[in-house]
C-alpha cells in the first residue's frame, strides 16, 4: 500500500515537470509561428541543389 503513495508522488512530480516545460516553451515563443511550417512544403530547394552541382562542376574542371 505504501508503494501507491510513492507512485502518486512521483507521477505528480513528473506531471509538474512537463507542465513547467510546456509553460517555458510557450513563454519563450516556440509556438508563435504557426503559418510557416505549413507553407514550407510549397518551396523548392533547387537553389541548394544547383549550388552543389556548380561546386562539383568546378571541381571536375580543375582536374
Short mmCIF file of C-alpha atoms in Angstrom, two decimals:
data_model
loop_
_atom_site.label_atom_id
_atom_site.label_comp_id
_atom_site.label_asym_id
_atom_site.label_seq_id
_atom_site.Cartn_x
_atom_site.Cartn_y
_atom_site.Cartn_z
CA UNK A 1 0.00 0.00 0.00
CA UNK A 2 2.90 2.35 0.71
CA UNK A 3 4.10 1.99 -2.88
CA UNK A 4 0.93 3.72 -4.10
CA UNK A 5 1.87 6.86 -2.19
CA UNK A 6 5.30 6.80 -3.75
CA UNK A 7 3.91 6.26 -7.26
CA UNK A 8 1.37 9.05 -6.86
CA UNK A 9 4.06 11.41 -5.63
CA UNK A 10 6.44 10.53 -8.48
CA UNK A 11 3.70 10.86 -11.09
CA UNK A 12 2.71 14.29 -9.75
CA UNK A 13 6.34 15.37 -9.83
CA UNK A 14 6.73 14.24 -13.44
CA UNK A 15 3.47 15.98 -14.40
CA UNK A 16 4.68 19.22 -12.82
CA UNK A 17 7.98 18.97 -14.70
CA UNK A 18 6.14 18.56 -18.01
CA UNK A 19 3.80 21.42 -17.15
CA UNK A 20 6.77 23.63 -16.35
CA UNK A 21 8.47 22.69 -19.63
CA UNK A 22 5.29 23.49 -21.55
CA UNK A 23 4.85 26.87 -19.88
CA UNK A 24 8.53 27.69 -20.52
CA UNK A 25 8.21 26.78 -24.22
CA UNK A 26 5.10 28.93 -24.64
CA UNK A 27 6.74 31.91 -22.94
CA UNK A 28 9.93 31.57 -25.00
CA UNK A 29 7.95 31.71 -28.26
CA UNK A 30 8.20 28.14 -29.50
CA UNK A 31 4.59 28.19 -30.72
CA UNK A 32 4.44 31.71 -32.17
CA UNK A 33 4.84 30.85 -35.86
CA UNK A 34 2.05 28.51 -36.90
CA UNK A 35 1.87 29.53 -40.58
CA UNK A 36 5.38 28.96 -41.92
CA UNK A 37 5.63 25.18 -41.37
CA UNK A 38 2.52 24.55 -43.44
CA UNK A 39 3.90 26.65 -46.31
CA UNK A 40 7.43 25.24 -46.18
CA UNK A 41 6.45 22.28 -48.34
CA UNK A 42 5.50 24.63 -51.18
CA UNK A 43 9.04 25.95 -51.64
CA UNK A 44 11.60 24.11 -53.74
CA UNK A 45 15.16 23.51 -52.62
CA UNK A 46 16.53 23.97 -56.15
CA UNK A 47 18.94 26.67 -55.02
CA UNK A 48 20.75 24.29 -52.70
CA UNK A 49 20.98 21.58 -55.34
CA UNK A 50 22.17 23.94 -58.06
CA UNK A 51 24.90 25.32 -55.78
CA UNK A 52 26.19 21.84 -55.01
CA UNK A 53 26.10 20.93 -58.71
CA UNK A 54 28.04 24.05 -59.64
CA UNK A 55 30.64 23.26 -56.96
CA UNK A 56 31.03 19.75 -58.35
CA UNK A 57 31.43 21.13 -61.87
CA UNK A 58 34.17 23.48 -60.67
CA UNK A 59 36.00 20.59 -59.01
CA UNK A 60 35.73 18.49 -62.16
CA UNK A 61 37.03 21.34 -64.34
CA UNK A 62 40.09 21.79 -62.10
CA UNK A 63 41.12 18.15 -62.61
#
